Coordinates of C-alpha atoms in Angstrom, one line a residue:
M1 CA 0.0 0.0 0.0
S2 CA 1.1 3.5 -0.6
P3 CA 2.4 5.5 2.5
A4 CA -0.1 7.8 4.1
K5 CA 0.6 11.4 3.1
V6 CA 1.8 13.9 5.7
E7 CA -0.4 16.8 6.7
A8 CA 1.6 19.1 9.0
G9 CA -0.1 21.5 11.3
H10 CA -3.5 19.9 11.1
N11 CA -5.5 19.8 14.3
P12 CA -6.1 16.1 15.0
L13 CA -9.1 16.7 17.3
R14 CA -12.3 15.3 16.0
D15 CA -14.5 17.6 14.0
P16 CA -17.7 17.8 16.1
R17 CA -19.7 17.4 12.8
D18 CA -18.0 14.0 12.2
R19 CA -20.7 11.5 13.2
R20 CA -19.0 8.4 11.9
L21 CA -17.5 7.4 15.3
P22 CA -18.9 10.0 17.7
R23 CA -18.0 8.3 21.0
I24 CA -14.7 9.0 22.7
A25 CA -13.0 6.4 24.9
G26 CA -12.1 7.2 28.5
P27 CA -8.7 6.7 30.1
S28 CA -7.4 3.3 29.0
G29 CA -4.7 1.2 27.5
L30 CA -4.4 -1.7 25.1
V31 CA -2.0 -4.6 25.4
I32 CA -1.5 -6.7 22.2
F33 CA -0.2 -10.2 22.4
G34 CA 1.2 -11.4 19.1
V35 CA 2.2 -7.9 18.2
T36 CA 4.7 -9.1 15.6
G37 CA 2.0 -10.8 13.4
D38 CA 0.4 -9.6 10.2
L39 CA -2.9 -8.8 12.0
A40 CA -1.2 -6.4 14.4
R41 CA 0.9 -4.8 11.7
K42 CA -1.8 -4.5 9.0
K43 CA -4.9 -3.8 11.1
L44 CA -4.5 -3.3 14.8
M45 CA -1.7 -0.7 14.9
P46 CA -3.1 1.3 12.0
A47 CA -6.6 1.3 13.6
V48 CA -5.2 2.6 16.9
Y49 CA -3.4 5.4 15.0
D50 CA -6.5 6.3 13.0
L51 CA -8.6 6.4 16.2
T52 CA -6.0 8.7 17.7
N53 CA -6.0 10.8 14.6
R54 CA -9.8 11.2 14.8
G55 CA -9.5 12.3 18.4
L56 CA -11.4 9.3 19.6
L57 CA -8.8 8.0 22.1
P58 CA -7.8 9.9 25.2
P59 CA -4.5 11.9 25.1
G60 CA -2.9 9.5 27.6
F61 CA -3.8 6.3 25.8
A62 CA -1.2 3.6 26.0
L63 CA -0.3 0.8 23.6
T64 CA 1.8 -2.1 24.9
G65 CA 3.3 -4.8 22.8
F66 CA 4.2 -8.3 24.1
A67 CA 6.3 -10.7 22.1
R68 CA 9.4 -12.9 22.1
R69 CA 11.5 -10.5 20.0
D70 CA 14.6 -9.0 21.7
W71 CA 13.3 -5.4 21.3
E72 CA 13.5 -2.3 23.4
T73 CA 10.5 0.1 23.4
Q74 CA 12.2 2.3 20.7
D75 CA 12.4 -0.8 18.4
F76 CA 8.7 -1.4 18.9
A77 CA 8.0 2.3 18.3
Q78 CA 9.7 2.0 14.9
V79 CA 7.6 -1.1 14.0
V80 CA 4.4 0.8 14.9
H81 CA 5.6 3.8 13.0
D82 CA 6.3 1.7 9.8
A83 CA 3.0 -0.1 10.1
V84 CA 1.1 3.2 10.4
R85 CA 2.9 4.9 7.5
E86 CA 2.2 1.9 5.3
N87 CA -1.4 0.9 6.3
A88 CA -3.1 3.8 8.1
R89 CA -6.2 5.2 6.3
T90 CA -5.9 8.7 7.7
P91 CA -3.1 11.1 6.9
F92 CA 0.1 10.8 8.8
R93 CA 0.5 13.8 11.2
E94 CA 3.6 14.3 13.4
S95 CA 1.5 15.8 16.2
T96 CA -0.7 12.6 16.3
W97 CA 2.3 10.4 16.1
R98 CA 4.1 12.2 19.0
Q99 CA 0.9 11.8 21.2
L100 CA 0.7 8.1 20.4
S101 CA 4.4 7.3 20.6
E102 CA 4.7 8.7 24.1
G103 CA 2.3 5.9 25.3
L104 CA 4.1 3.0 23.6
R105 CA 5.7 0.3 25.6
F106 CA 7.2 -3.1 24.9
V107 CA 7.6 -6.2 27.1
Q108 CA 9.7 -9.1 25.9
G109 CA 8.7 -12.6 26.9
T110 CA 7.0 -15.9 26.1
F111 CA 3.6 -17.0 27.1
D112 CA 5.0 -19.6 29.6
D113 CA 7.2 -17.1 31.4
P114 CA 5.6 -15.9 34.6
A115 CA 8.5 -13.3 35.1
A116 CA 7.5 -11.6 31.8
F117 CA 3.9 -11.2 33.0
E118 CA 5.2 -9.7 36.2
T119 CA 7.1 -7.2 34.0
L120 CA 3.9 -6.6 32.1
R121 CA 2.0 -6.0 35.3
S122 CA 4.7 -3.4 36.4
T123 CA 4.5 -1.8 33.0
V124 CA 0.7 -1.4 33.3
E125 CA 1.0 0.0 36.8
D126 CA 3.6 2.5 35.5
L127 CA 1.3 3.6 32.7
D128 CA -1.5 4.2 35.2
A129 CA 0.8 6.5 37.1
R130 CA 2.5 8.2 34.1
R131 CA -0.1 8.3 31.4
G132 CA -3.3 8.3 33.5
T133 CA -4.8 5.1 32.1
A134 CA -6.6 4.8 35.4
G135 CA -6.3 1.0 35.7
N136 CA -8.4 0.4 32.6
H137 CA -6.7 -2.1 30.2
A138 CA -7.8 -4.4 27.4
F139 CA -5.7 -7.5 26.4
Y140 CA -5.9 -8.3 22.7
L141 CA -5.0 -12.0 22.1
S142 CA -3.8 -11.8 18.5
V143 CA -2.3 -15.3 18.9
P144 CA -3.2 -18.9 17.8
P145 CA -6.2 -20.3 19.6
S146 CA -4.0 -22.9 21.2
A147 CA -2.3 -20.1 23.2
F148 CA -5.5 -18.7 24.6
P149 CA -5.6 -20.9 27.8
L150 CA -2.0 -20.2 28.7
V151 CA -2.2 -16.5 28.2
C152 CA -5.4 -16.3 30.2
E153 CA -3.8 -18.4 33.0
Q154 CA -0.8 -16.0 33.1
L155 CA -3.0 -13.0 33.2
S156 CA -4.9 -14.5 36.1
R157 CA -1.8 -15.6 38.0
S158 CA -0.1 -12.2 37.7
G159 CA -3.3 -10.3 38.8
L160 CA -3.5 -8.5 35.5
S161 CA -7.0 -9.8 34.8
Q162 CA -8.4 -8.5 38.2
P163 CA -9.5 -4.9 38.1
R164 CA -9.5 -2.7 41.2
E165 CA -12.8 -1.2 42.2
G166 CA -14.0 1.4 39.7
T167 CA -11.7 0.1 36.9
W168 CA -12.0 -2.6 34.2
R169 CA -10.0 -5.3 32.6
R170 CA -11.2 -6.8 29.3
V171 CA -10.0 -9.5 26.9
V172 CA -10.3 -9.6 23.1
I173 CA -10.2 -13.0 21.4
E174 CA -9.8 -13.4 17.7
K175 CA -11.5 -16.2 15.8
P176 CA -11.7 -19.1 15.5
F177 CA -13.4 -19.7 18.8
G178 CA -12.5 -23.4 19.0
H179 CA -12.7 -26.0 16.2
D180 CA -15.9 -27.7 17.2
L181 CA -18.6 -27.4 19.9
A182 CA -16.6 -29.3 22.5
S183 CA -13.5 -27.1 22.1
A184 CA -15.6 -23.9 22.0
R185 CA -17.2 -24.8 25.3
E186 CA -13.8 -25.7 26.8
L187 CA -12.4 -22.4 25.6
N188 CA -15.3 -20.5 27.0
S189 CA -15.0 -22.2 30.3
I190 CA -11.3 -21.3 30.6
V191 CA -11.7 -17.6 29.6
S192 CA -14.8 -17.2 31.8
R193 CA -12.9 -18.3 34.9
V194 CA -10.5 -15.4 34.4
F195 CA -12.8 -12.6 33.0
R196 CA -16.5 -11.8 33.6
P197 CA -18.8 -12.6 30.6
D198 CA -19.3 -8.9 29.9
D199 CA -15.6 -8.3 29.7
I200 CA -15.0 -11.0 27.0
F201 CA -15.0 -9.6 23.5
R202 CA -15.0 -12.2 20.7
I203 CA -13.9 -10.3 17.6
D204 CA -15.6 -11.0 14.3
H205 CA -14.3 -8.2 12.1
Y206 CA -17.1 -8.7 9.6
L207 CA -19.6 -7.3 12.1
G208 CA -17.6 -4.1 12.2
K209 CA -18.2 -3.4 8.5
E210 CA -20.6 -0.6 7.7
T211 CA -22.5 -2.6 5.2
V212 CA -23.1 -5.4 7.6
Q213 CA -24.6 -3.0 10.1
N214 CA -26.6 -1.5 7.3
I215 CA -28.6 -4.8 7.1
L216 CA -30.3 -3.6 10.3
A217 CA -31.0 -0.2 8.9
L218 CA -32.2 -1.5 5.6
R219 CA -34.6 -3.9 7.2
F220 CA -36.0 -2.0 10.2
A221 CA -35.7 1.7 9.2
N222 CA -37.7 1.3 6.0
Q223 CA -41.3 0.3 5.5
L224 CA -40.5 -0.8 2.0
F225 CA -38.6 -4.0 2.7
E226 CA -39.8 -5.6 6.0
P227 CA -43.4 -6.5 4.8
I228 CA -42.0 -8.7 2.0
W229 CA -39.1 -10.1 4.1
N230 CA -40.7 -13.5 4.6
S231 CA -41.8 -16.8 2.9
N232 CA -44.8 -15.2 1.2
Y233 CA -42.5 -13.3 -1.1
V234 CA -38.9 -14.7 -0.7
D235 CA -37.9 -17.7 -2.8
H236 CA -34.5 -18.2 -1.2
V237 CA -31.4 -16.4 0.1
Q238 CA -27.8 -16.8 -1.0
I239 CA -24.9 -15.6 1.2
T240 CA -21.6 -15.6 -0.5
M241 CA -18.0 -14.9 0.6
A242 CA -15.7 -15.5 -2.3
E243 CA -12.0 -14.8 -2.4
D244 CA -9.7 -14.8 -5.4
I245 CA -6.5 -15.5 -3.4
G246 CA -4.9 -18.8 -2.7
L247 CA -3.4 -20.2 0.5
G248 CA 0.3 -20.0 -0.1
G249 CA 2.1 -19.3 3.2
R250 CA -0.9 -20.2 5.4
A251 CA -0.4 -23.9 5.8
G252 CA 0.2 -23.7 9.5
Y253 CA -3.1 -22.1 10.1
Y254 CA -5.4 -23.4 7.4
D255 CA -4.6 -27.1 6.8
G256 CA -7.0 -29.1 9.0
I257 CA -9.3 -26.0 9.5
G258 CA -10.9 -25.5 6.1
A259 CA -13.4 -23.1 4.6
A260 CA -16.4 -24.1 6.7
R261 CA -14.7 -23.6 10.0
D262 CA -12.7 -20.6 8.9
V263 CA -15.6 -18.6 7.4
I264 CA -19.1 -20.3 7.6
Q265 CA -19.0 -20.9 11.4
N266 CA -18.5 -17.2 12.2
H267 CA -18.8 -14.7 9.3
L268 CA -21.5 -16.3 7.2
L269 CA -23.7 -17.6 10.1
Q270 CA -23.5 -14.1 11.6
L271 CA -24.6 -12.6 8.3
F272 CA -27.3 -15.2 8.1
A273 CA -28.5 -14.3 11.7
L274 CA -28.8 -10.6 10.9
T275 CA -30.7 -11.4 7.7
A276 CA -33.1 -13.8 9.2
M277 CA -33.7 -12.6 12.7
E278 CA -36.9 -10.9 13.9
E279 CA -36.9 -7.2 14.8
P280 CA -35.3 -6.5 18.2
V281 CA -37.0 -4.4 20.7
S282 CA -34.0 -2.1 20.7
F283 CA -30.5 -2.1 19.3
D284 CA -28.8 -2.6 22.7
P285 CA -26.5 -5.6 22.9
A286 CA -28.9 -7.9 24.9
A287 CA -31.8 -7.3 22.5
L288 CA -29.7 -8.0 19.4
R289 CA -28.2 -11.1 20.9
A290 CA -31.6 -12.4 21.9
E291 CA -32.9 -12.2 18.3
K292 CA -29.7 -13.7 16.8
T293 CA -29.8 -16.5 19.3
K294 CA -33.4 -17.3 18.5
V295 CA -32.9 -17.6 14.8
L296 CA -29.7 -19.7 15.1
S297 CA -31.7 -22.0 17.5
A298 CA -34.3 -22.4 14.8
V299 CA -31.9 -23.7 12.1
R300 CA -32.6 -27.1 10.7
L301 CA -30.1 -29.0 8.6
P302 CA -31.3 -31.1 5.6
R303 CA -31.6 -34.8 6.3
D304 CA -29.4 -35.8 3.3
L305 CA -26.2 -33.8 3.8
G306 CA -24.7 -35.5 0.7
R307 CA -27.3 -33.8 -1.5
H308 CA -27.5 -30.4 0.2
T309 CA -23.8 -29.6 1.0
A310 CA -20.8 -29.4 -1.2
R311 CA -17.0 -29.0 -0.7
G312 CA -14.0 -28.7 -2.9
Q313 CA -10.3 -28.0 -3.3
Y314 CA -8.9 -25.7 -5.9
A315 CA -6.6 -27.1 -8.5
A316 CA -4.2 -25.3 -10.8
G317 CA -5.7 -22.8 -13.1
W318 CA -5.6 -19.2 -14.4
Q319 CA -6.4 -16.2 -12.2
G320 CA -5.9 -12.6 -13.1
G321 CA -3.9 -13.5 -16.2
E322 CA -1.5 -15.6 -14.1
R323 CA -1.0 -19.4 -13.9
V324 CA -1.5 -20.4 -10.3
V325 CA -0.9 -23.7 -8.5
G326 CA -3.4 -25.9 -6.8
Y327 CA -4.0 -26.2 -3.1
L328 CA -2.0 -29.5 -2.8
E329 CA 0.9 -27.9 -4.6
E330 CA 1.0 -24.9 -2.3
E331 CA 4.1 -24.8 -0.1
G332 CA 3.7 -26.5 3.3
F333 CA 0.5 -28.4 2.6
S334 CA 0.2 -32.2 2.8
K335 CA -0.2 -33.8 -0.6
D336 CA -3.0 -36.0 0.7
S337 CA -4.8 -33.2 2.6
T338 CA -8.6 -33.5 2.6
T339 CA -9.1 -29.9 3.9
E340 CA -11.7 -28.1 1.8
T341 CA -11.0 -24.7 0.3
F342 CA -14.7 -24.4 -0.9
A343 CA -17.8 -25.1 1.2
A344 CA -21.5 -24.7 0.5
I345 CA -24.4 -25.6 2.7
R346 CA -28.2 -25.3 2.8
L347 CA -30.0 -24.3 5.9
D348 CA -33.7 -24.2 6.7
V349 CA -35.3 -22.1 9.4
D350 CA -38.2 -23.5 11.4
T351 CA -40.0 -20.2 12.0
R352 CA -43.3 -18.9 10.6
R353 CA -41.4 -16.1 8.7
W354 CA -39.0 -18.5 6.9
A355 CA -40.8 -21.8 6.6
G356 CA -40.0 -23.3 3.2
V357 CA -37.3 -20.7 2.3
P358 CA -33.8 -22.2 2.0
F359 CA -30.7 -20.3 2.9
Y360 CA -27.6 -21.2 0.8
L361 CA -24.2 -20.3 2.3
R362 CA -21.0 -20.6 0.3
T363 CA -17.4 -19.6 0.6
G364 CA -14.2 -20.4 -1.2
K365 CA -10.6 -19.5 -2.2
R366 CA -9.4 -19.0 -5.7
L367 CA -12.9 -18.2 -7.0
G368 CA -13.9 -16.0 -9.9
R369 CA -13.5 -12.7 -8.0
R370 CA -13.4 -11.3 -4.5
V371 CA -16.9 -10.5 -3.3
T372 CA -19.1 -10.8 -0.2
E373 CA -22.8 -10.4 -0.7
I374 CA -26.3 -11.3 0.6
A375 CA -28.8 -11.9 -2.2
V376 CA -32.5 -12.1 -1.2
V377 CA -34.2 -13.7 -4.2
F378 CA -37.9 -13.2 -4.5
K379 CA -40.5 -15.4 -6.0
K380 CA -41.7 -14.8 -9.5
A381 CA -45.0 -12.9 -9.9
P382 CA -47.9 -15.4 -9.8
H383 CA -49.3 -14.0 -13.0
L384 CA -47.6 -12.2 -15.9
P385 CA -50.2 -10.6 -18.3
F386 CA -47.8 -10.6 -21.2
E387 CA -47.3 -12.8 -24.2
S388 CA -45.0 -15.7 -23.4
T389 CA -42.1 -14.2 -25.4
A390 CA -42.5 -10.7 -23.8
A391 CA -41.0 -11.7 -20.5
E392 CA -39.0 -14.8 -21.4
E393 CA -35.8 -13.0 -20.4
L394 CA -37.2 -11.9 -17.1
G395 CA -35.6 -13.4 -14.0
K396 CA -36.6 -13.2 -10.3
N397 CA -36.4 -9.9 -8.5
A398 CA -33.5 -9.8 -6.1
L399 CA -32.2 -7.4 -3.4
V400 CA -28.4 -7.8 -3.1
I401 CA -26.5 -6.3 -0.2
R402 CA -22.9 -6.0 -1.2
V403 CA -20.6 -6.2 1.8
Q404 CA -17.3 -5.9 -0.1
P405 CA -15.5 -4.7 -2.0
D406 CA -18.0 -2.3 -3.7
E407 CA -20.2 -1.6 -0.7
G408 CA -23.8 -0.9 -1.4
V409 CA -27.2 -2.4 -2.4
T410 CA -28.5 -3.5 -5.8
L411 CA -32.2 -4.1 -6.6
R412 CA -33.0 -6.2 -9.7
F413 CA -36.4 -5.9 -11.2
G414 CA -38.2 -6.0 -14.6
A415 CA -38.6 -3.0 -16.9
K416 CA -40.0 -2.5 -20.4
V417 CA -37.5 -2.3 -23.2
P418 CA -37.8 1.0 -25.2
G419 CA -39.7 0.5 -28.4
T420 CA -43.2 -0.3 -29.6
A421 CA -43.2 -4.0 -28.5
M422 CA -44.1 -5.0 -25.0
E423 CA -40.8 -6.7 -23.9
V424 CA -39.6 -6.9 -20.3
R425 CA -36.1 -7.5 -19.2
D426 CA -34.1 -7.4 -16.0
V427 CA -32.6 -4.0 -15.0
T428 CA -30.8 -3.0 -11.8
M429 CA -31.1 0.0 -9.5
D430 CA -27.9 0.6 -7.5
F431 CA -26.9 2.4 -4.3
G432 CA -23.2 2.7 -3.5
Y433 CA -21.8 4.0 -0.2
G434 CA -19.0 5.8 -2.0
H435 CA -21.4 7.8 -4.1
A436 CA -24.1 8.5 -1.6
F437 CA -22.1 9.7 1.4
T438 CA -19.2 12.1 1.6
E439 CA -18.1 10.4 4.9
S440 CA -15.8 7.5 4.4
S441 CA -16.7 4.4 6.4
P442 CA -14.4 3.6 9.4
E443 CA -12.3 0.5 9.0
A444 CA -13.9 -2.5 10.9
Y445 CA -11.1 -2.7 13.4
E446 CA -11.4 0.9 14.3
R447 CA -15.0 0.5 15.3
L448 CA -14.4 -2.8 17.1
I449 CA -11.3 -1.6 19.1
L450 CA -13.3 1.5 20.1
D451 CA -16.2 -0.6 21.2
V452 CA -13.9 -2.7 23.4
L453 CA -12.5 0.4 25.1
L454 CA -16.0 1.7 25.6
G455 CA -17.3 -1.6 26.9
D456 CA -20.0 -1.6 24.2
P457 CA -20.5 -5.1 22.9
P458 CA -23.4 -5.1 20.3
L459 CA -21.2 -6.3 17.5
F460 CA -19.5 -9.1 19.4
P461 CA -21.0 -12.6 19.4
Q462 CA -21.4 -14.1 22.9
H463 CA -20.7 -17.7 23.8
E464 CA -24.3 -18.8 23.1
E465 CA -24.1 -17.7 19.5
V466 CA -20.7 -19.3 19.1
E467 CA -21.9 -22.6 20.5
L468 CA -25.1 -22.6 18.4
S469 CA -23.0 -22.0 15.3
W470 CA -20.9 -25.0 16.1
K471 CA -24.0 -27.1 16.7
I472 CA -25.0 -26.2 13.1
L473 CA -21.6 -26.9 11.6
D474 CA -20.4 -30.0 13.5
P475 CA -22.8 -32.5 11.8
I476 CA -21.7 -31.2 8.4
T477 CA -17.9 -31.4 9.1
S478 CA -18.4 -34.9 10.7
Y479 CA -20.3 -36.1 7.6
W480 CA -17.5 -34.8 5.3
A481 CA -14.8 -36.4 7.4
S482 CA -16.3 -39.8 6.8
H483 CA -17.2 -39.4 3.1
G484 CA -13.9 -39.3 1.1
K485 CA -12.1 -36.3 -0.3
P486 CA -13.4 -32.9 -1.5
D487 CA -14.1 -32.5 -5.2
T488 CA -11.7 -30.3 -7.2
Y489 CA -12.3 -27.1 -9.1
R490 CA -10.1 -25.1 -11.3
A491 CA -8.7 -21.9 -9.8
G492 CA -10.6 -18.9 -11.2
T493 CA -13.9 -20.7 -11.5
W494 CA -16.9 -20.6 -9.1
G495 CA -16.4 -23.9 -7.3
P496 CA -16.9 -27.6 -7.9
A497 CA -19.6 -29.1 -10.1
S498 CA -21.1 -30.6 -7.0
A499 CA -22.1 -27.1 -5.7
D500 CA -24.0 -26.5 -8.9
A501 CA -25.6 -29.9 -8.7
M502 CA -26.6 -29.1 -5.1
M503 CA -28.6 -26.1 -6.2
A504 CA -30.0 -27.8 -9.3
R505 CA -31.6 -30.4 -7.2
D506 CA -33.7 -27.6 -5.7
G507 CA -34.4 -26.1 -9.1
R508 CA -32.2 -23.1 -8.5
S509 CA -28.7 -21.9 -9.5
W510 CA -25.9 -19.9 -7.9
R511 CA -25.5 -16.2 -8.7
R512 CA -22.4 -15.2 -10.6
P513 CA -21.5 -11.9 -8.9

């Protein structure tokens, strides 16, 4: 990415008219475990800088890194500086950087070293005295899930997890939240012994995206859509997260996890819940969680998982004009791996609103293009008062919420073709965030980090949602584990033939975004 440009002399305090992120965090600090990883460098550090630049963090905010590297604080400061210059979304300002850099600290150590956590405790106490962080600290576990229990144990043993009266201590956990229902419950038990439920923040960065939150606005702020958001009018719903990248360099994380655990269990089931849930009594965290939990509880899997699920592995092919290797040829992957890089499933919802409406969820690597969308496909009109040829090219109406990369909403409907004959074809009406608003959307991690510091959890799934998601997915992954290998599909295509066959059995077809 290109370096952020310098704007000297600019007042970094937030413009009072800027309503994108209007809440300002109180005295606090953030400790990042795994601070040398890609997530910290590309997302977390730039998000902290951008929040500082917007005036949304307190002047005494502190950022502490914990890692094995033999660094001093000035070395860590250089790493943060480089990450900010490369990846920050707001302009680089020396005044903002000076304010942030004064609160930077680094602690060297390993997760199994109690002495390092004692040093961290002393560092936090020193920040309380020197920076005015007031005993309020969040611990961001940007580490492999296998390390969660050990880090939590050390935080408890050192006293770092126990707040004094009138202060708070919070923990942030990155996905995946376990690899099945049993491990998710075990992880929740471990973390809950150290932190209170309200102080545990499970990050799903998709829920910080502006367009994901716009699902709620689209549905419940408009009289136009909600009356037809049900089985009387909706034929089916497709939720897609497609990526055009491969998995080179990610063998240590991905092999054995797969597309379903990596994406469907968290991102897609959360998008499903927001699309299918009933209207909450308010938008406070408890009310939102209650409705998401209810609809996840109502999910029913098809009896024949072989006919209504599909999985695949990408083979060599062409993408973006380049020849790319297949999954099994990627460096570090086992040549006999059965890990899927494409997954598609059908869900049914046993509620009055959605009875008879299937939800199709799919995700994959090395697909035709990078896109995430929710497509609500409506039934055809029961009667078309035209000659048979007049509307033969007319498809089903669809409302498509584009989550990324071109954020917005598209409505597909029929319109008359200009001319003397009565001929109807599909047209689209398009809303794009970039065209409709002068304000740029905040990056997802900006919103989520700010919510953690504010103690505001509406965008974070609680353990009930996580466990219900695994209850949905576990039977599918267990079925796949006992039924051979994934089908193959060429890189640059839209998945294996079995995914198309899965839809064809229901008389439907996948969208090609």
